[in-house]
Amino acid sequence: MLHAQRCGVQALRLSTTCAVLVVLLALAVPMTAGAQLFESAVGSDEDLIGPAAGTQEYGDIERGGDIFLAVWVDRRTEVPADGSEYATEGDIYAARLDASGNLLDEIPILLSQDAADQVTPRACWNGENWLVTWVSYTPIPVHPWTPVGIEAVRVSPDGEVLDETPINVFPTPAGSVKYLATGSDGTDWVVFISETVQSGMNTRTYLRGIKFSSAGSHLGAPVTMFSPSCCYFFPLGTDVAFAQGQYLLVFEGIPSSSVNDAIVGMRFTQSLQKIDNQPFQVVGTSGVFREPRVTTDGTDYFVSWYHYTSYPPASTNPIAARVMRDGTVLDPAGIDLSAGTGFGARYPRVAWDGTNWVAGWTDNLGARLARVTPGGTLLDPGGVSLPWLGVGELANSPGGGTRMVWTDGRAGGELPDDICSTHVSPDLTAAEEAPISLGAPSHSHVDVALAGDDG
């Protein structure tokens, strides 16, 4: 396991002929050495641990048994330093929380600190461990941020990173690859990607699934599941859920000439064979539909998205629909969670709390959550307001209710964003929120001077 610190690390090696200064700003070090370094840097005063330096963003959370794993993009290596350039920028960090939301890892778990950017982390539980996937970039002379692939590691319930070298999810792509979602059937994992291949004047996009065993090894070659001739799109908002032997993948598309924009779904077996020959329409009318999410109660599904209309007047409303296991859409017009208010709502997330479907979104006033009964009744029109909080992702919580994470900017300063979390009870009452992307104080702008022959 690796240990990351917010505080800057200075390593100074002096000889009688030269002095070399190596400054590592908040870089990760092995846990054992890191723990000793932390003690020497801040002593035993644990009060110095707090929200980490730099920006922490794009959090995800996944329950595993009675605990959670939160993952996020961490930019603590980018603390302001007179316009300095950084060998590593967005990194992938994680922390476990117990059933009550208490941090089990005050020192976050470092999952990746490769050169350049690692982004879009997602965690998926298979009943034994989590698989955390992300998109990795690398700097090259002409185009500084070029995607090089999708990587993953397994994380155990005790916080151990089981893959010392990240797994290369798709080692030999023929075209440009986009990460879509990660799912599990309770034993194996599937990473869903799209690959766009250009041959001469022809361009074709393929939906592929890549299966992994619980040991983290590839289970055969990628499976091509769907290759649309036109008008289906696979953005980062694509999502998947598994229930009763089948996956439901939801994404954006234009399923017919009479529909301008739509949220669509496709079902696949555990072996990734198509159940639906073509995507079926979850919703599609006027306006723009974006960022679908899907969850399950173990049998059926609940899908959310946001609906944008430019006039009259412009609004962005969080919408949801129930989808049966057989693909029947019970709410073809969608359930308007905001009850038509459109407070700048975006990116609704969904979970099953054991009794009701729960949808949460962030608007201009903060977080809002609403419950929908299995029968389709919206219990909280417009949502219950949770000012100052946010909804980045939701997960169902042991004992009922949900746990949510979000990017919180209330810390102030030049780079205020941190990952925060709270528990929301079945009646949509929020507990006290707390930051989970912690670190020690930051130190930068280091200087050194020689003093005679000995430095």
XYZ file of C-alpha atoms in Angstrom:
455
model
C 0.000 0.000 0.000
C 1.207 3.515 -0.667
C 0.924 6.617 1.430
C 0.458 10.130 0.037
C 1.048 13.313 1.973
C 0.042 16.902 1.445
C 3.219 18.218 2.943
C 6.176 18.873 0.661
C 9.142 16.511 0.931
C 12.692 17.739 0.650
C 15.602 15.470 -0.093
C 19.007 17.144 -0.035
C 22.171 15.323 -0.968
C 25.402 17.254 -0.542
C 28.957 16.208 -1.359
C 32.229 18.139 -1.095
C 32.081 18.949 -4.823
C 28.431 19.588 -5.545
C 25.005 20.029 -4.000
C 21.878 18.633 -5.561
C 18.449 19.634 -4.391
C 15.546 17.314 -5.045
C 12.196 18.754 -4.097
C 9.170 16.497 -4.133
C 5.980 18.433 -3.589
C 3.457 16.143 -1.936
C 4.557 13.052 -3.820
C 3.589 9.598 -2.631
C 6.003 7.360 -0.757
C 5.684 3.779 0.515
C 3.429 3.442 3.534
C 6.132 2.413 5.986
C 8.556 5.127 4.985
C 5.684 7.567 4.566
C 4.438 6.967 8.085
C 7.916 7.676 9.485
C 8.251 10.752 7.306
C 4.836 11.968 8.403
C 5.792 11.578 12.048
C 9.029 13.461 11.515
C 7.296 16.198 9.543
C 4.380 16.978 11.819
C 5.178 15.165 15.033
C 2.308 13.521 16.841
C -0.144 16.410 16.500
C -2.921 14.773 14.489
C -4.778 18.089 14.411
C -2.488 19.107 11.545
C -4.211 16.570 9.282
C -6.960 18.250 7.302
C -8.314 18.831 3.797
C -5.458 18.251 1.391
C -3.648 20.931 -0.582
C -4.506 21.439 -4.222
C -7.702 20.391 -5.955
C -9.540 17.127 -5.309
C -12.420 16.427 -7.704
C -14.531 13.901 -9.648
C -15.211 11.620 -6.708
C -16.911 8.222 -6.960
C -18.054 5.891 -4.179
C -18.944 2.196 -4.144
C -20.172 0.059 -1.288
C -18.456 -3.242 -0.650
C -20.055 -5.325 2.087
C -20.486 -2.975 5.050
C -17.812 -0.442 4.048
C -17.248 1.990 1.177
C -14.409 2.864 -1.146
C -14.246 6.470 -2.320
C -11.957 7.357 -5.239
C -11.127 10.723 -6.749
C -8.763 12.758 -8.940
C -6.186 14.404 -6.693
C -4.091 17.406 -7.712
C -2.162 17.996 -4.494
C 1.072 17.913 -6.505
C -0.076 21.059 -8.321
C 0.056 23.484 -5.399
C 0.939 26.997 -6.695
C 4.679 27.429 -7.087
C 5.488 30.404 -9.295
C 4.190 28.867 -12.505
C 6.170 25.661 -12.129
C 5.534 22.741 -14.442
C 4.714 19.374 -12.899
C 5.729 15.898 -13.971
C 2.500 14.555 -12.502
C -0.802 16.402 -12.294
C -4.095 14.563 -11.774
C -3.495 11.417 -9.713
C -5.891 8.738 -8.449
C -6.382 8.455 -4.705
C -8.788 6.426 -2.577
C -10.006 6.075 0.993
C -12.256 3.593 2.791
C -15.148 4.555 5.042
C -16.911 2.322 7.533
C -20.680 1.820 7.601
C -21.089 5.017 9.653
C -18.906 7.047 7.307
C -15.845 7.189 9.541
C -12.605 7.319 7.600
C -10.599 4.125 7.784
C -7.752 5.778 5.853
C -6.926 9.260 7.119
C -3.828 8.913 4.963
C -5.332 8.297 1.504
C -4.417 5.258 -0.574
C -2.412 6.200 -3.665
C -3.586 4.226 -6.696
C -1.738 6.011 -9.505
C 0.785 8.806 -9.755
C 1.982 8.276 -13.311
C 3.243 11.158 -15.413
C 0.679 13.707 -16.587
C -3.028 13.202 -15.925
C -5.101 10.297 -14.644
C -8.833 11.068 -14.704
C -12.359 9.617 -14.534
C -11.918 7.100 -11.682
C -14.744 4.607 -11.092
C -14.929 1.899 -8.420
C -16.794 -1.405 -8.826
C -17.277 -4.150 -6.201
C -17.379 -7.829 -7.231
C -18.226 -9.313 -3.826
C -14.562 -9.717 -2.875
C -12.596 -6.633 -3.929
C -13.026 -3.343 -5.763
C -11.749 -2.745 -9.269
C -10.861 0.918 -9.776
C -10.554 2.044 -13.390
C -9.360 5.348 -14.795
C -8.202 6.991 -18.029
C -4.474 7.689 -18.215
C -2.747 10.414 -20.225
C 0.898 11.049 -20.988
C 2.810 14.171 -22.064
C 4.312 14.228 -25.567
C 6.141 17.126 -27.270
C 3.371 18.231 -29.645
C 0.162 17.431 -27.792
C 0.765 17.670 -24.016
C -2.259 15.595 -23.009
C -2.710 12.531 -25.163
C -4.785 9.604 -23.879
C -2.759 6.425 -23.751
C -5.259 3.991 -22.388
C -7.423 2.714 -19.575
C -5.824 1.345 -16.427
C -7.120 -0.422 -13.340
C -6.097 -1.843 -9.972
C -7.863 -4.039 -7.456
C -8.278 -2.787 -3.889
C -9.079 -5.187 -1.044
C -11.472 -4.457 1.869
C -8.457 -3.929 4.136
C -7.145 -1.204 1.820
C -4.398 -3.184 0.107
C -3.655 -2.334 -3.525
C -3.466 -5.818 -5.042
C -1.833 -4.831 -8.340
C 1.591 -3.260 -7.924
C 1.584 -2.359 -11.632
C -1.777 -1.129 -12.939
C -3.638 -3.453 -15.295
C -3.660 -2.284 -18.911
C -7.346 -2.775 -19.675
C -7.092 -2.722 -23.490
C -3.461 -3.313 -24.527
C -3.792 -3.373 -28.342
C -6.445 -0.947 -29.613
C -6.839 -0.510 -33.341
C -8.430 2.934 -33.030
C -9.226 5.632 -30.513
C -10.669 4.269 -27.263
C -13.095 5.838 -24.805
C -13.823 4.465 -21.327
C -17.556 4.028 -20.643
C -18.322 2.099 -17.453
C -17.357 -0.822 -15.223
C -19.764 -3.507 -14.016
C -19.651 -6.809 -12.175
C -21.813 -9.938 -12.057
C -20.738 -10.593 -8.471
C -17.635 -12.545 -9.477
C -16.010 -11.120 -12.597
C -15.747 -7.537 -13.833
C -16.538 -6.057 -17.240
C -15.023 -2.815 -18.474
C -17.126 -1.295 -21.252
C -15.350 0.822 -23.858
C -16.039 2.295 -27.272
C -13.428 2.092 -30.012
C -13.565 4.229 -33.125
C -11.636 2.799 -36.063
C -10.979 4.685 -39.273
C -10.213 2.720 -42.458
C -9.780 4.884 -45.520
C -12.887 7.036 -45.850
C -14.888 4.848 -43.471
C -15.214 5.365 -39.720
C -16.860 2.826 -37.456
C -17.494 2.812 -33.715
C -17.617 -0.435 -31.758
C -19.041 -1.060 -28.310
C -16.776 -3.623 -26.640
C -16.680 -5.388 -23.294
C -13.468 -6.590 -21.657
C -13.895 -9.198 -18.930
C -11.596 -9.629 -15.928
C -11.449 -12.393 -13.343
C -11.398 -11.741 -9.607
C -7.629 -12.283 -9.882
C -7.406 -9.266 -12.202
C -6.518 -11.218 -15.351
C -8.100 -10.807 -18.781
C -10.804 -13.378 -19.542
C -10.297 -13.733 -23.263
C -10.251 -11.121 -26.009
C -12.527 -8.052 -25.949
C -16.085 -8.876 -27.017
C -17.658 -6.707 -29.719
C -21.230 -6.167 -28.551
C -22.647 -3.509 -30.865
C -21.496 -1.546 -33.897
C -23.970 1.174 -34.822
C -24.206 2.384 -38.402
C -25.264 5.839 -37.222
C -26.229 8.129 -34.455
C -25.276 6.438 -31.215
C -22.857 8.112 -28.877
C -20.846 6.770 -25.977
C -19.816 9.694 -23.743
C -18.324 9.500 -20.276
C -21.842 9.642 -18.812
C -22.531 6.067 -19.928
C -23.413 3.759 -17.021
C -24.196 0.089 -16.330
C -25.963 -2.034 -13.703
C -26.215 -5.809 -13.277
C -29.307 -7.675 -12.024
C -30.585 -11.239 -12.287
C -28.031 -12.437 -14.817
C -27.991 -9.435 -17.153
C -26.355 -6.052 -17.645
C -28.238 -2.897 -18.610
C -26.027 -0.305 -20.305
C -27.507 3.189 -20.737
C -26.139 5.886 -23.044
C -27.072 8.747 -25.362
C -28.270 8.295 -28.929
C -30.701 9.068 -31.740
C -32.680 5.831 -32.166
C -34.883 7.031 -35.050
C -35.323 9.860 -37.549
C -38.309 11.171 -35.562
C -36.341 11.625 -32.307
C -33.813 14.430 -31.988
C -32.094 13.126 -28.894
C -32.658 10.262 -26.491
C -31.441 8.152 -23.613
C -31.291 4.534 -24.722
C -30.497 1.178 -23.149
C -29.145 -2.211 -24.210
C -29.189 -5.458 -22.240
C -26.475 -8.098 -22.334
C -25.972 -11.509 -20.766
C -23.138 -12.306 -18.364
C -21.146 -13.536 -21.357
C -21.847 -10.182 -23.099
C -24.223 -11.552 -25.720
C -26.893 -9.139 -26.902
C -30.385 -9.493 -25.457
C -31.588 -6.477 -27.452
C -30.556 -6.438 -31.118
C -30.814 -2.641 -31.108
C -30.872 -0.094 -28.281
C -34.330 0.591 -26.900
C -35.519 4.106 -26.138
C -35.832 5.053 -22.472
C -36.879 8.610 -23.298
C -36.728 10.827 -26.364
C -38.643 14.014 -27.119
C -37.645 17.613 -27.794
C -34.637 19.072 -26.069
C -31.303 17.528 -25.129
C -30.773 14.535 -22.827
C -27.419 13.975 -21.139
C -25.500 12.076 -18.432
C -27.555 8.903 -17.885
C -27.054 6.889 -14.718
C -28.585 3.544 -13.748
C -28.977 1.541 -10.541
C -30.825 -1.642 -9.561
C -32.781 -3.071 -6.651
C -31.483 -6.516 -7.582
C -34.275 -7.201 -10.079
C -35.288 -4.063 -12.003
C -33.614 -0.755 -12.850
C -33.912 2.966 -12.239
C -32.414 5.354 -14.824
C -31.747 9.085 -14.444
C -30.566 11.873 -16.762
C -30.945 15.608 -17.157
C -33.124 17.284 -19.782
C -32.048 20.616 -21.236
C -34.420 22.900 -23.138
C -33.206 26.212 -24.526
C -36.598 27.944 -24.614
C -39.119 29.019 -23.419
C -37.490 29.538 -20.926
C -34.163 27.704 -20.720
C -34.181 24.985 -18.063
C -32.287 21.895 -16.972
C -34.437 19.348 -15.194
C -33.380 16.062 -13.544
C -35.529 13.231 -14.898
C -35.799 9.518 -14.048
C -37.651 6.413 -15.186
C -38.207 2.870 -13.990
C -37.128 0.114 -16.364
C -38.202 -3.491 -15.884
C -35.814 -6.405 -16.226
C -37.441 -7.286 -19.585
C -36.672 -3.802 -20.933
C -40.146 -2.346 -20.470
C -39.952 1.371 -19.685
C -42.636 2.088 -17.077
C -42.244 5.873 -17.294
C -41.784 6.690 -21.009
C -42.380 10.410 -20.438
C -39.961 10.405 -17.501
C -40.532 11.466 -13.894
C -39.596 15.144 -13.526
C -37.825 15.077 -10.172
C -37.586 18.857 -9.901
C -41.336 19.229 -10.556
C -40.670 21.652 -13.380
C -38.697 24.164 -11.315
C -35.412 23.770 -13.241
C -33.024 25.392 -10.727
C -30.020 24.830 -12.994
C -30.071 21.156 -12.065
C -27.485 18.866 -13.597
C -26.175 15.325 -13.409
C -28.706 13.404 -11.294
C -27.333 10.282 -9.587
C -29.387 7.339 -8.369
C -29.372 4.584 -5.748
C -31.712 2.043 -4.148
C -32.014 2.635 -0.392
C -33.684 -0.689 0.376
C -37.224 0.715 0.204
C -37.332 3.449 -2.445
C -35.380 4.696 -5.403
C -33.352 7.798 -4.481
C -32.196 10.431 -6.962
C -29.862 13.263 -6.048
C -28.663 16.231 -8.040
C -26.914 19.556 -7.557
C -28.524 22.843 -8.514
C -27.805 26.523 -7.900
C -28.744 26.191 -4.224
C -26.874 22.993 -3.354
C -27.906 19.352 -3.205
C -31.451 18.073 -3.665
C -32.689 14.540 -3.174
C -36.014 12.926 -4.018
C -37.489 9.479 -3.480
C -39.536 7.494 -5.965
C -41.511 4.486 -4.757
C -41.306 1.145 -6.600
C -44.794 2.010 -7.876
C -43.520 5.236 -9.471
C -44.826 7.837 -7.001
C -42.562 10.857 -6.582
C -42.548 11.401 -2.805
C -40.545 14.621 -2.829
C -41.531 16.864 -5.777
C -38.748 19.365 -6.357
C -36.459 17.447 -4.035
C -35.475 17.970 -0.415
C -32.965 20.824 -0.295
C -29.594 20.242 1.392
C -27.933 23.668 1.071
C -24.164 23.848 0.605
C -23.876 20.137 -0.061
C -23.561 18.487 -3.471
C -24.201 15.202 -5.237
C -21.246 13.772 -7.118
C -22.209 10.101 -6.713
C -24.568 8.065 -4.538
C -24.283 4.607 -2.982
C -26.759 2.626 -0.922
C -25.848 2.468 2.747
C -25.907 -0.402 5.268
C -29.049 -0.166 7.380
C -30.865 2.021 4.845
C -30.416 5.427 3.318
C -27.603 6.509 1.032
C -24.089 7.885 1.204
C -23.019 10.597 -1.172
C -19.736 12.211 -2.171
C -19.139 15.485 -3.958
C -16.542 18.149 -4.735
C -16.839 20.850 -2.086
C -15.323 24.325 -2.521
C -16.040 25.855 0.877
C -12.482 25.533 2.211
C -11.529 28.807 0.520
C -8.126 29.787 -0.800
C -6.746 29.548 -4.307
C -7.507 25.814 -4.733
C -10.435 25.139 -2.381
C -11.943 21.940 -3.806
C -12.027 18.847 -1.588
C -13.962 15.577 -1.648
C -16.639 15.485 1.056
C -19.122 12.834 2.128
C -22.246 12.475 4.234
C -24.930 9.925 5.043
C -28.532 10.661 4.067
C -31.218 8.836 6.047
C -34.236 7.133 4.424
C -36.285 10.292 5.173
C -33.619 12.403 3.368
C -32.068 13.965 6.456
C -28.352 14.587 5.990
C -25.819 13.859 8.717
C -22.876 16.171 9.315
C -20.607 16.252 6.270
C -16.867 15.668 6.482
C -13.907 15.926 4.092
C -12.364 12.594 3.133
C -9.479 13.731 0.879
C -7.098 14.533 3.713
C -3.440 15.460 3.916
C -0.860 17.298 5.981
C 0.061 20.970 5.480
C 1.656 21.984 2.185
C 5.139 23.468 1.870
C 6.528 25.010 -1.320
C 8.917 27.670 -2.679
C 11.995 25.911 -1.269
C 15.475 27.385 -1.616
C 18.997 26.234 -0.742
C 22.354 27.928 -0.562
C 25.924 26.648 -0.252
C 27.968 27.566 2.819
C 31.591 26.931 2.098
C 32.803 23.529 0.940
C 30.364 21.625 3.110
C 27.128 23.355 1.994
